[in-house]
Tab-separated table of C-alpha atoms in Angstrom:
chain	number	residue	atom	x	y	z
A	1	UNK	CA	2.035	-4.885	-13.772
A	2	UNK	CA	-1.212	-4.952	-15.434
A	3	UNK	CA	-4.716	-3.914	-13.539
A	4	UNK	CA	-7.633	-3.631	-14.934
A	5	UNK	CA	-9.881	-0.614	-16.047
A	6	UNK	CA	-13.510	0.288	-15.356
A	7	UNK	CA	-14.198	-1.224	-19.128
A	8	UNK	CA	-12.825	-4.331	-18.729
A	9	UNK	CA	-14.712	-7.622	-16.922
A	10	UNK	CA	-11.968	-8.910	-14.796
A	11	UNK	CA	-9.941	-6.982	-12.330
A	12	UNK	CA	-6.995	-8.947	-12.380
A	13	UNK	CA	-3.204	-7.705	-12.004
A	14	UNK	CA	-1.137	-9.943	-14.583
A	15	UNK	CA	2.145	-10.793	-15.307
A	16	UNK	CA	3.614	-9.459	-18.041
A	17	UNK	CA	3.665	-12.156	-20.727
A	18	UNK	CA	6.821	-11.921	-21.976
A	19	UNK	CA	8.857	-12.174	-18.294
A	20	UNK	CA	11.790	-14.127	-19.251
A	21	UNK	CA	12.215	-17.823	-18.167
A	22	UNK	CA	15.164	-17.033	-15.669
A	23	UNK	CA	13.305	-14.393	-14.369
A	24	UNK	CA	10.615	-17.099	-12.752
A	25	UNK	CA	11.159	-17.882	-8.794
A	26	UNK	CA	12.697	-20.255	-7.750
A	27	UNK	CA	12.347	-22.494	-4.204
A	28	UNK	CA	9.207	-22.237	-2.010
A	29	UNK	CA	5.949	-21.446	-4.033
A	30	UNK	CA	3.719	-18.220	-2.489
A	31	UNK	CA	1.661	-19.792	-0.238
A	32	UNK	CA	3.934	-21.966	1.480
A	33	UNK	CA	6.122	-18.715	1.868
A	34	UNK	CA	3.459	-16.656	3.582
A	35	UNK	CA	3.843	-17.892	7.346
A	36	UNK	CA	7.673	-16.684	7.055
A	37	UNK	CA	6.555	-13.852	6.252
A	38	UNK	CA	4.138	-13.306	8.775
A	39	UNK	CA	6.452	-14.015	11.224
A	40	UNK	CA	9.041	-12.187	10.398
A	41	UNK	CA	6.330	-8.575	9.833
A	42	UNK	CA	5.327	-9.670	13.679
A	43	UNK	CA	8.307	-9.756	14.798
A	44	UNK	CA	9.121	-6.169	13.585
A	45	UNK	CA	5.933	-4.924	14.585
A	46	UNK	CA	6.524	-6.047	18.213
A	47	UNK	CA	9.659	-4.540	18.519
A	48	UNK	CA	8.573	-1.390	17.131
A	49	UNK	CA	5.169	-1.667	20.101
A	50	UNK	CA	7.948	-1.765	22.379
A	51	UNK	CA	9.552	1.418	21.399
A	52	UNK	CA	6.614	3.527	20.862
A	53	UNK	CA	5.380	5.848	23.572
A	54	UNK	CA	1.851	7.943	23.309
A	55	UNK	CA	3.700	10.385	25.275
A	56	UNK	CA	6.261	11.339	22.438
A	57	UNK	CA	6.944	14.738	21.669
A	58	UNK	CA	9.709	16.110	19.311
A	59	UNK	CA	10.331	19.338	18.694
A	60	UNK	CA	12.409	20.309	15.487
A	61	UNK	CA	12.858	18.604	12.281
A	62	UNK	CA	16.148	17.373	12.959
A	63	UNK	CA	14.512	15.524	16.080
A	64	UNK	CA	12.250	14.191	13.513
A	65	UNK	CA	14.217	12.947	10.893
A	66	UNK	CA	16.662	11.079	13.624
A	67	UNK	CA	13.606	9.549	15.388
A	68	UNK	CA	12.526	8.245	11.902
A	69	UNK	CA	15.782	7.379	10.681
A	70	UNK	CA	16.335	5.168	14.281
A	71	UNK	CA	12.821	3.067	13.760
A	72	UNK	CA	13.448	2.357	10.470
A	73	UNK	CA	16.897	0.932	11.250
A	74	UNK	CA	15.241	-1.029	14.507
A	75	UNK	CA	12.295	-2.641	11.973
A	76	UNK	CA	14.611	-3.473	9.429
A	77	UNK	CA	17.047	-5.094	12.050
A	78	UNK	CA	14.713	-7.743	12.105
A	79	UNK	CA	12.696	-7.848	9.359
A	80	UNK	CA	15.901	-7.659	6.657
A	81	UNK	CA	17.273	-10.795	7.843
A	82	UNK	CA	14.404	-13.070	8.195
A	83	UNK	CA	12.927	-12.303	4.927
A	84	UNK	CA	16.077	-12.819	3.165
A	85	UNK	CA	16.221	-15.743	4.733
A	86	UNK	CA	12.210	-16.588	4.020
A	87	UNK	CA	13.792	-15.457	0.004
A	88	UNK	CA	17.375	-15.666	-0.678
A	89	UNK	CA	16.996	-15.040	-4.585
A	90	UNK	CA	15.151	-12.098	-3.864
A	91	UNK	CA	16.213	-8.329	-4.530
A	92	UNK	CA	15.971	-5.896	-1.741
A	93	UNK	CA	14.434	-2.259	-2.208
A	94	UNK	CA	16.613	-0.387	-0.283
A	95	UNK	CA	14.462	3.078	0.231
A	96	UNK	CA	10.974	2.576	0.723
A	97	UNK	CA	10.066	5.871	-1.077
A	98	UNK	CA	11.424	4.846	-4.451
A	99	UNK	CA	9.232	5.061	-7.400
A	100	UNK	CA	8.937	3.301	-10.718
A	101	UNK	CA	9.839	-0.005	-12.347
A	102	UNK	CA	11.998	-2.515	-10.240
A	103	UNK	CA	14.106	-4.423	-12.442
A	104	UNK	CA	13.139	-8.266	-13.355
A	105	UNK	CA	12.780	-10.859	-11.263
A	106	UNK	CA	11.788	-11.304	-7.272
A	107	UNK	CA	12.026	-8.087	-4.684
A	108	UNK	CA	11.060	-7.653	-1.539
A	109	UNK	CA	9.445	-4.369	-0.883
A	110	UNK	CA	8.805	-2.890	2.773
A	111	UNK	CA	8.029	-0.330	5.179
A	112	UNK	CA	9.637	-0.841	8.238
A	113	UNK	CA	7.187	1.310	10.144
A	114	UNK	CA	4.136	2.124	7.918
A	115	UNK	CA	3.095	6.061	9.204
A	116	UNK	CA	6.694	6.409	11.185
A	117	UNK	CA	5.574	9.912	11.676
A	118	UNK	CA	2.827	8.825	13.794
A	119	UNK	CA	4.770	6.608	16.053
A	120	UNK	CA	6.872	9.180	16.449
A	121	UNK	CA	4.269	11.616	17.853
A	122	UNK	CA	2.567	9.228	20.163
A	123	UNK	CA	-0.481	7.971	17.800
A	124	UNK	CA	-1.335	4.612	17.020
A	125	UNK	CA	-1.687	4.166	13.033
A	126	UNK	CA	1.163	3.093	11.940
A	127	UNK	CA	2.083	-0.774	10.636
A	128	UNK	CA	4.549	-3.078	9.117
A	129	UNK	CA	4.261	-4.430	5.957
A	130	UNK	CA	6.301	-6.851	3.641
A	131	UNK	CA	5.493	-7.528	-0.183
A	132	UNK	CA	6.909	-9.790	-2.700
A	133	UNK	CA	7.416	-8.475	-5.840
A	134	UNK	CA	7.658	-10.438	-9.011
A	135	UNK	CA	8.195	-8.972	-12.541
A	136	UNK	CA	6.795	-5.424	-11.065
A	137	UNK	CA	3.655	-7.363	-9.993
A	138	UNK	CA	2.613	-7.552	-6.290
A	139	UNK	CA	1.792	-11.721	-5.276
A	140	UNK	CA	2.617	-11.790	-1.783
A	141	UNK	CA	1.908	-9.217	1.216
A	142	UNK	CA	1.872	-9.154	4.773
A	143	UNK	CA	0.350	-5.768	6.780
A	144	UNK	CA	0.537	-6.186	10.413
A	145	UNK	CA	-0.615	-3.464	12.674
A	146	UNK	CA	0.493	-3.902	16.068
A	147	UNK	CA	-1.498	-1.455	18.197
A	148	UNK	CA	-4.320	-4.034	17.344
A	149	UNK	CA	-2.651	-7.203	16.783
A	150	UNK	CA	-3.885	-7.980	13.432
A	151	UNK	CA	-3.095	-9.342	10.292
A	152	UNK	CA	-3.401	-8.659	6.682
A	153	UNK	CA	-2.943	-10.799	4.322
A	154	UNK	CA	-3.162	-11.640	0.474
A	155	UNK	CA	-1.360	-14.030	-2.337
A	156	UNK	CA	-2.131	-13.516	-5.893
A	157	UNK	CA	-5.294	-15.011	-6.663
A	158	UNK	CA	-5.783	-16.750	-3.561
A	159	UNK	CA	-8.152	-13.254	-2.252
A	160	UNK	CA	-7.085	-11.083	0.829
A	161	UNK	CA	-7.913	-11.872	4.695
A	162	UNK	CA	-7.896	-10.212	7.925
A	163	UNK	CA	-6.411	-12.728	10.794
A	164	UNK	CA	-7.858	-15.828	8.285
A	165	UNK	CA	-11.053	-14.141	8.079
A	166	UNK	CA	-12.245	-13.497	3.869
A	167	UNK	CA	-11.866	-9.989	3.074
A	168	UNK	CA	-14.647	-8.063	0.669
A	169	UNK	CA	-14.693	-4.742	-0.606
A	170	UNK	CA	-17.576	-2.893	-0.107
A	171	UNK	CA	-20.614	-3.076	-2.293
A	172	UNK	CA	-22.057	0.452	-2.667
A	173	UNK	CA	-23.110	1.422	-5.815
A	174	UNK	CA	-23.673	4.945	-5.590
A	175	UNK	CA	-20.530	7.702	-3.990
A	176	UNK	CA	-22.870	9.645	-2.416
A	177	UNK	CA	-23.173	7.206	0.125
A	178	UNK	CA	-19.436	6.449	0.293
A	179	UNK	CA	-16.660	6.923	2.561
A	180	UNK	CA	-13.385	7.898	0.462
A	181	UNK	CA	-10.010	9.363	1.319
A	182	UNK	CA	-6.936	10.453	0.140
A	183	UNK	CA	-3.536	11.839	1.225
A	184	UNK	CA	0.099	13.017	1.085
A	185	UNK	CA	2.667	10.103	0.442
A	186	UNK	CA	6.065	11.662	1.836
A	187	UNK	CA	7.026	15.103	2.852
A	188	UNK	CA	8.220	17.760	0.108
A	189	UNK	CA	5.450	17.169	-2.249
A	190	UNK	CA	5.624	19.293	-5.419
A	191	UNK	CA	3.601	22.310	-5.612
A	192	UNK	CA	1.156	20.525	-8.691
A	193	UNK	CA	1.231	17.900	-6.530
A	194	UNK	CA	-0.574	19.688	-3.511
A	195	UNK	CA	-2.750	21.259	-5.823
A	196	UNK	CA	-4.277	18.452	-7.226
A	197	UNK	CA	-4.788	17.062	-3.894
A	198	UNK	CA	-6.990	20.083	-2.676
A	199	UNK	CA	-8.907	19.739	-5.480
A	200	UNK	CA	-9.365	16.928	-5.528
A	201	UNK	CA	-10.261	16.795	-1.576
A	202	UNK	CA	-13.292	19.800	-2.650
A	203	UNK	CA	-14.602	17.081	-5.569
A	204	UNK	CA	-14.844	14.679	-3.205
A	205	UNK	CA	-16.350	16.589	-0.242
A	206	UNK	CA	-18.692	17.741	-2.933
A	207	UNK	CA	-19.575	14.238	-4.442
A	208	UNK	CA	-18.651	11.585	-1.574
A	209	UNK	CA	-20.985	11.498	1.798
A	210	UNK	CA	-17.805	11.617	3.836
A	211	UNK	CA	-13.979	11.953	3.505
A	212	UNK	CA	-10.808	11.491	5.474
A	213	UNK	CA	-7.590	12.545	4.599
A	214	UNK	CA	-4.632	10.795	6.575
A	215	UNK	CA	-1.728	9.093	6.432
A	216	UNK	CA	0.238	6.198	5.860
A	217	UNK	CA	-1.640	5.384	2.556
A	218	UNK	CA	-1.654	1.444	3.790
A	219	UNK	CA	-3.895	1.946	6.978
A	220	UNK	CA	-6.481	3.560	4.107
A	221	UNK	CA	-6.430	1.170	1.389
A	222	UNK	CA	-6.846	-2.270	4.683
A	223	UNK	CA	-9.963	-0.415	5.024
A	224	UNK	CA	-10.744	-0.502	1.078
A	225	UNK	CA	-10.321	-4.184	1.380
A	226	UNK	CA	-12.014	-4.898	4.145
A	227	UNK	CA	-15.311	-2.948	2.577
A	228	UNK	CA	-15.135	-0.223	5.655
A	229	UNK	CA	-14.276	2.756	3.129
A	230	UNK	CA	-14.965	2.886	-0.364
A	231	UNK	CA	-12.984	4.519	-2.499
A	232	UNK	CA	-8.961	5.607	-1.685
A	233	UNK	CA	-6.858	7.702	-4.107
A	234	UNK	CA	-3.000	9.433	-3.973
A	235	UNK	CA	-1.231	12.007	-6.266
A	236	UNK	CA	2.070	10.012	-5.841
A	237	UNK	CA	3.768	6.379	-6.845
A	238	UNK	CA	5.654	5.349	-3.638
A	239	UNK	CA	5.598	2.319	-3.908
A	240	UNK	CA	6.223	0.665	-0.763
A	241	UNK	CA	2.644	3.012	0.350
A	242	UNK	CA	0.636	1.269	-2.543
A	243	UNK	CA	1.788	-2.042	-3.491
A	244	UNK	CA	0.516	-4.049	-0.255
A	245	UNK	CA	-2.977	-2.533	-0.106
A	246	UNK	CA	-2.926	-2.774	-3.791
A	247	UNK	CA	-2.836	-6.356	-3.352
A	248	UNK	CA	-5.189	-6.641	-0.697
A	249	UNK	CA	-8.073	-4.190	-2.510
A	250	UNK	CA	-7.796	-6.032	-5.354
A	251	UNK	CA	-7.656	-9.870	-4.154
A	252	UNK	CA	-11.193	-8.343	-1.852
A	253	UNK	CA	-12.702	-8.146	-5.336
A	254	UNK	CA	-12.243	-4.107	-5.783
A	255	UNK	CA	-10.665	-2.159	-8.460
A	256	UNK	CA	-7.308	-0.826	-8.882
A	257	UNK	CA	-5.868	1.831	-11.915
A	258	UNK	CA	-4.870	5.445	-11.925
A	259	UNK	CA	-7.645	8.437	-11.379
A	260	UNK	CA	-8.191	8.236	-15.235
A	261	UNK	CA	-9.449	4.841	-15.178
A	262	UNK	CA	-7.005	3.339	-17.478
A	263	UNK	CA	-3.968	0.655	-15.746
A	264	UNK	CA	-2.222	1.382	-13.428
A	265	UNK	CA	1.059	-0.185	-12.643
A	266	UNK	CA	4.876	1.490	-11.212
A	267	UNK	CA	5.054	4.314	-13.717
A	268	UNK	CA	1.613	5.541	-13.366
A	269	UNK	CA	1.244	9.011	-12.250
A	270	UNK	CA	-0.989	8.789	-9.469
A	271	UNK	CA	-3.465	5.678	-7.883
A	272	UNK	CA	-7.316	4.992	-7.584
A	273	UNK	CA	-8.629	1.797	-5.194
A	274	UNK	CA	-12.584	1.580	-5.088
A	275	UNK	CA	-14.840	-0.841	-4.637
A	276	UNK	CA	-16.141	-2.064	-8.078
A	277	UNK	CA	-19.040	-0.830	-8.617
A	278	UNK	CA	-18.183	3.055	-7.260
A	279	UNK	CA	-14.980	2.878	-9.624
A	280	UNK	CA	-16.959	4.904	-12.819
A	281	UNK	CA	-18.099	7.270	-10.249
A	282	UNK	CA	-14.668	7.908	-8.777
A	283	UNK	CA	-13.334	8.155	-12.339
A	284	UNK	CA	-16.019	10.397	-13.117
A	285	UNK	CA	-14.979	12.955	-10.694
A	286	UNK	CA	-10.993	12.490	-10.806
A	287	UNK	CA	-10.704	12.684	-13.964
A	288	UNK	CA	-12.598	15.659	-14.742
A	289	UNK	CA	-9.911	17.669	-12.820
A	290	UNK	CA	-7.884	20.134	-14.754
């Protein structure tokens, strides 16, 4: 995948160059795809509404892991066979906390249930989402959040949109007016890992007007796109967490590479979505992190 840096003039993710012929997709083209894949990310997301409960309460981790473990197999009940149906040459990543390179050609990455921890325990941000991978570039996505009933959406140069309506980053120019956030991607971080995160969260808070640090990733980087927060940033390459609102940010005109500024694509080391003109500013005080 290839995103663009503060120094160059287009922001524009783009295939690699050299993706082999065979490698190419093959039946429906993107945008005649996207309503099967709407469908089948509502359909998941409606069967997960009817299991969630604001009065849930679990107790130890075990209780946890099962309750986790049983949403994502309800989600993907549904949303599995539909999309392979929507995509039958497509790959299927099996764990949606894998990192890295995919191999060539078409996959279909998900989250079941987008901030499963907080249906769990009874709170409403959590989503679905559904992305078409091709040649480790992100040109389809679907993020539906069913507590609200609406829809993301974005295809690879045809921008990003919010139940049809045209999505556009925020234009700030300056952070000290901005709204930024960050947070964890999975459980069991790496001790580096938390530290950069609190330092980077006391940069921020000393730089940004305000910040928020949550989770799922997703439910941050909608609100990138759609130009209510500013700037988003994570210590951590999950990709099912980044590759949908990757999509979205981008295709709502902001900017999308690692906290240094340069490209970022699946074997970065960590992410940075802003609106365009904030990105040097974000940069500025990322970067300068030991």
């Amino acid at each position: 995948m290839r995103v663009a840096n503060v120094s160059e003039c287009s922001h524009s993710i783009r295939v690699n160059p050299h993706t082999q012929e065979e490698h190419m997709p093959t039946g429906i083209g993107d945008e005649a795809l996207l309503p099967a894949v709407v469908k089948a990310v509502q359909a998941a997301g409606r069967h997960m509404k009817s299991r969630f409960s604001s009065a849930s309460r679990l107790g130890s981790r075990d209780e946890i892991v099962t309750a986790l473990q049983a949403n994502d197999a309800e989600s993907l009940g549904i949303l599995r066979g539909m999309l392979m149906e929507a995509r039958p040459g497509a790959g299927w990543v099996e764990d949606e906390l894998e990192e890295g390179e995919l191999p060539p050609g078409e996959w279909w990455s998900t989250d079941p249930v987008e901030g499963n921890i907080n249906h769990i325990h009874g709170m409403a941000d959590w989503c679905v989402t559904a992305t078409l991978v091709r040649d480790n570039t992100p040109v389809l996505t679907v993020v539906y959040l069913p507590m609200t009933d609406n829809t993301y959406t974005a295809i690879r140069g045809g921008g990003a949109y919010l139940d049809g309506m045209r999505l556009h980053a925020s234009a700030k120019t300056k952070l000290d007016a901005a709204l930024v956030g960050t947070g964890q991607a999975k459980p069991g971080e790496d001790r580096e890992t938390h530290r950069r995160i609190g330092q980077s969260v006391t940069a921020m808070l000393e730089n940004a007007l305000a910040l928020r640090v949550s989770v799922p990733a997703t439910l941050q980087l909608i609100q990138v796109a759609a130009g209510r927060m500013d700037v988003f940033w994570q210590y951590s390459q999950v990709r099912s967490g980044l590759l949908a609102g990757a999509l979205l940010v981008e295709e709502a005109g902001g900017w999308i590479t690692d906290t240094q500024g340069r490209p970022w694509s699946l074997t970065s080391g960590d992410f940075l979505a802003s609106a365009s003109r904030l990105h040097g500013a974000a940069v500025a005080v990322l970067s300068s992190l030991p």
